[in-house]
Tab-separated table of C-alpha atoms in Angstrom:
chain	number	residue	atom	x	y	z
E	1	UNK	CA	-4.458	-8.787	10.035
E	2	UNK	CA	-5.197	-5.177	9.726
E	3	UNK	CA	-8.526	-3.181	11.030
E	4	UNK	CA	-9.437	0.376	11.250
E	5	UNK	CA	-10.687	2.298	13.782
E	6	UNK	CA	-10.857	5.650	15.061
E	7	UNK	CA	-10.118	8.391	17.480
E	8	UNK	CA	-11.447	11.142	19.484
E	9	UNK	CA	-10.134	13.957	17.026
E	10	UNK	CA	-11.901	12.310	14.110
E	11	UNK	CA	-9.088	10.749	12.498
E	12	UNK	CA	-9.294	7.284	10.561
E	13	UNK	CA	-6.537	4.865	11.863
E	14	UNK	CA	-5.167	1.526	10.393
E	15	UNK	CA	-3.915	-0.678	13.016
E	16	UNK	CA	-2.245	-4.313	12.508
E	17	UNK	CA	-1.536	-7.013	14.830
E	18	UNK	CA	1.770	-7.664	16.629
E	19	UNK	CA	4.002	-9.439	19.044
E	20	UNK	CA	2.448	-12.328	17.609
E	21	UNK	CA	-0.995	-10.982	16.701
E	22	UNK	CA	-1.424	-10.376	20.704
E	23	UNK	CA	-1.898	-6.386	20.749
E	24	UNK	CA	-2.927	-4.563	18.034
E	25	UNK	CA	-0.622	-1.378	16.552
E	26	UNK	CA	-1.545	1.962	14.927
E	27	UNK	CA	0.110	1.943	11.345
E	28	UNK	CA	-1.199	4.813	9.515
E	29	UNK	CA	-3.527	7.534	10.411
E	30	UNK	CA	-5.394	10.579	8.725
E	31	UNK	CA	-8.817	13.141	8.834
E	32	UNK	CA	-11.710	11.246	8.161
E	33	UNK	CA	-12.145	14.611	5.526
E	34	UNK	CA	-9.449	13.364	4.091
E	35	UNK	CA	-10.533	10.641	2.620
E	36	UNK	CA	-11.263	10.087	-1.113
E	37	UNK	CA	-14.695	8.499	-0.858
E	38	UNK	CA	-16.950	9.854	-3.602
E	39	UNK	CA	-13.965	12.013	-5.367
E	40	UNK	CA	-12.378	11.482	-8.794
E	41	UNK	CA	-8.601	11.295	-7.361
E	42	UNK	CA	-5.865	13.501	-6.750
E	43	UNK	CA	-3.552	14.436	-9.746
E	44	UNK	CA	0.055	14.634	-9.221
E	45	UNK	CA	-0.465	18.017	-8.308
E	46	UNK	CA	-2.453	17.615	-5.718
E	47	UNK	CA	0.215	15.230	-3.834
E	48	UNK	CA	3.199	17.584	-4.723
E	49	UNK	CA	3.659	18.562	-1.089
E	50	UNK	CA	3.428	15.389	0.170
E	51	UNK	CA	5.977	14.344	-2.365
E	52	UNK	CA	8.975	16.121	-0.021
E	53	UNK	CA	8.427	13.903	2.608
E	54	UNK	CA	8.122	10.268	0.953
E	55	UNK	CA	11.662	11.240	-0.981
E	56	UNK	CA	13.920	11.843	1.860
E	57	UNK	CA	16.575	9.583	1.815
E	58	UNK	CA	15.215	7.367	4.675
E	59	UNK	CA	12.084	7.283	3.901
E	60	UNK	CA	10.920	3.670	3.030
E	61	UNK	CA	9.191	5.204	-0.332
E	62	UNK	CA	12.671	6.453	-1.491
E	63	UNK	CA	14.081	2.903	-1.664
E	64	UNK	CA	11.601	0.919	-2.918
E	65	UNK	CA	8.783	1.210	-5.857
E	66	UNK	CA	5.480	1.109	-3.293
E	67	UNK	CA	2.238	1.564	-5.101
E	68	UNK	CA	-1.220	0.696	-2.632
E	69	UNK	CA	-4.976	0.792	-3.850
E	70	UNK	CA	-7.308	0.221	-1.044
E	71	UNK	CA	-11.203	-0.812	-1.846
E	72	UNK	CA	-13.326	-2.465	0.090
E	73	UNK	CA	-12.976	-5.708	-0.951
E	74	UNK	CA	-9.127	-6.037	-1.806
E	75	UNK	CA	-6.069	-4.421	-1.549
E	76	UNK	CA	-3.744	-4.367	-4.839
E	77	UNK	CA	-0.124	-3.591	-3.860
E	78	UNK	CA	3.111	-3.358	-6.546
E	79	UNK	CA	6.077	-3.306	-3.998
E	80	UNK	CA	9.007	-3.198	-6.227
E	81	UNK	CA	9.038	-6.125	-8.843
E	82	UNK	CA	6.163	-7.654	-7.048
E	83	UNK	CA	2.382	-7.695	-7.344
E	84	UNK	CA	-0.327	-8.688	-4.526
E	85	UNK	CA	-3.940	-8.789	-4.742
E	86	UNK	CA	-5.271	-9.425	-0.857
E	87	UNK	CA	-9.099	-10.262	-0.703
E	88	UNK	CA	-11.507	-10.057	1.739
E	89	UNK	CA	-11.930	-10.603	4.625
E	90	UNK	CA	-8.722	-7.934	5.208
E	91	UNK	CA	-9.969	-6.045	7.968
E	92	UNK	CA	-11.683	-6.987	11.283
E	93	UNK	CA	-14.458	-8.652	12.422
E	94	UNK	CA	-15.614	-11.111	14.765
E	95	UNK	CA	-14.775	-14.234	12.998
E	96	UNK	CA	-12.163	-12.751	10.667
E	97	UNK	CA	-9.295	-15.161	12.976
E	98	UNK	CA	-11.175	-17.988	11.546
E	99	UNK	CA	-11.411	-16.743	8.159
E	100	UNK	CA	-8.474	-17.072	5.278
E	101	UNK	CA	-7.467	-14.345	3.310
E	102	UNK	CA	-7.057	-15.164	0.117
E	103	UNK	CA	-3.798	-13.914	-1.845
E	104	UNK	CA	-2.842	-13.746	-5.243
E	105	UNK	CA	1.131	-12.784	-6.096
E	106	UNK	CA	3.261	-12.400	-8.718
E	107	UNK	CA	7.075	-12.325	-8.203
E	108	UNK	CA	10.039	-10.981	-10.724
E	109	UNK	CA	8.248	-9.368	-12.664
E	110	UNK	CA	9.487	-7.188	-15.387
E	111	UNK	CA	9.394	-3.464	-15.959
E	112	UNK	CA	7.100	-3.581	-18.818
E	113	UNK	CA	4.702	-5.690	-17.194
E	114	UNK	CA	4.984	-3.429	-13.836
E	115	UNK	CA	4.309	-0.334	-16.335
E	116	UNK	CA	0.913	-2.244	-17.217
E	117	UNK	CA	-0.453	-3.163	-14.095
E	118	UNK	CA	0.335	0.230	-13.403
E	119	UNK	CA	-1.727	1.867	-16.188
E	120	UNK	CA	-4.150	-0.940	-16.021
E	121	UNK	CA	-4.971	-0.926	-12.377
E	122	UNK	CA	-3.537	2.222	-11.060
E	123	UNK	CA	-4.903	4.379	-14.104
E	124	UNK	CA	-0.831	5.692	-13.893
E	125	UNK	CA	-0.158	6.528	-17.281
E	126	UNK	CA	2.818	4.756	-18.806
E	127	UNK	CA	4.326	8.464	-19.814
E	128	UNK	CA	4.602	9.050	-15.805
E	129	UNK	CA	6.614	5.709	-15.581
E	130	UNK	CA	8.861	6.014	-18.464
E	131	UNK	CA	11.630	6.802	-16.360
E	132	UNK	CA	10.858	4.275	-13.581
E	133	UNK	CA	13.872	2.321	-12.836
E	134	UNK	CA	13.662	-1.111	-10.493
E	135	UNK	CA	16.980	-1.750	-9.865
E	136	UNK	CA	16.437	0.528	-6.677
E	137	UNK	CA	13.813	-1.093	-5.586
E	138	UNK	CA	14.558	-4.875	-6.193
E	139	UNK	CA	17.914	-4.425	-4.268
E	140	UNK	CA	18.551	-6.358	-0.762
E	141	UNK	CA	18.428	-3.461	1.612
E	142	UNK	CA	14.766	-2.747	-0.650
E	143	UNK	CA	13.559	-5.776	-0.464
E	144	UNK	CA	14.288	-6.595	2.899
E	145	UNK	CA	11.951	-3.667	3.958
E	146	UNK	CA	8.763	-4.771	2.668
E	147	UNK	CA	9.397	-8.210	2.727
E	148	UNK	CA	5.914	-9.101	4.362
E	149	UNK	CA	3.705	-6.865	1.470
């Protein structure tokens, strides 16, 4: 279970439940002027100074393919070989304990159907993933990292 809430600075946090879904946890966190709401996208460009810290070496982004879409009503992740479509209800609410999420994944799949759902869903052109290798990202140590996306 995830929700989002905010702070006193005016930044947008994601927070998820843990120790058993007892406490809730921040998990990511940015400026609510951040956000993309209402703009085309950024270009690769745009995230090019970002791009220095997802690629250090221990960075969870350097060992495994992670690709995230957020709308309101779903969340499409490709983690590796793997594709998940979570519906709604995904984030909190008063009865959302009571509610079940539904889940759609696909497991093993191959690079040429990862290059599609890329270009399909993602709008990542299949020229920007020519070079995208899975063998990285489909390894134990990989895997074992984002087991629960």
């Amino acid at each position: 279970r995830s929700k989002f809430s905010t702070d006193c600075k005016g930044n947008v946090i994601l927070e998820w439940k843990v120790n058993n879904g007892l406490e809730w946890e921040p998990r990511l966190r940015w400026k609510i002027e951040d956000a993309l709401s209402g703009k085309e996208g950024l270009s690769m460009t745009d995230m090019a100074p970002h791009l220095d810290v997802v690629a250090q070496e221990d960075s969870i982004f350097s060992k495994k393919l992670i690709v995230c879409l957020l709308s309101r009503d779903r969340k499409r992740t490709v983690a590796g070989s793997s594709y998940k479509i979570t519906g709604a209800p995904r984030f909190g609410g008063p009865d959302t304990d009571s509610q079940e999420i539904p889940v759609d994944k696909r497991d093993c799949l191959d690079l040429a159907e990862i290059q599609k759902i890329l270009l399909r869903d993602f709008s990542i052109p299949l020229e920007e993933t020519s070079d995208l290798d899975l063998e990285k990202s489909n390894s134990k140590d990989a895997v074992d990292i984002w087991a629960s996306q």
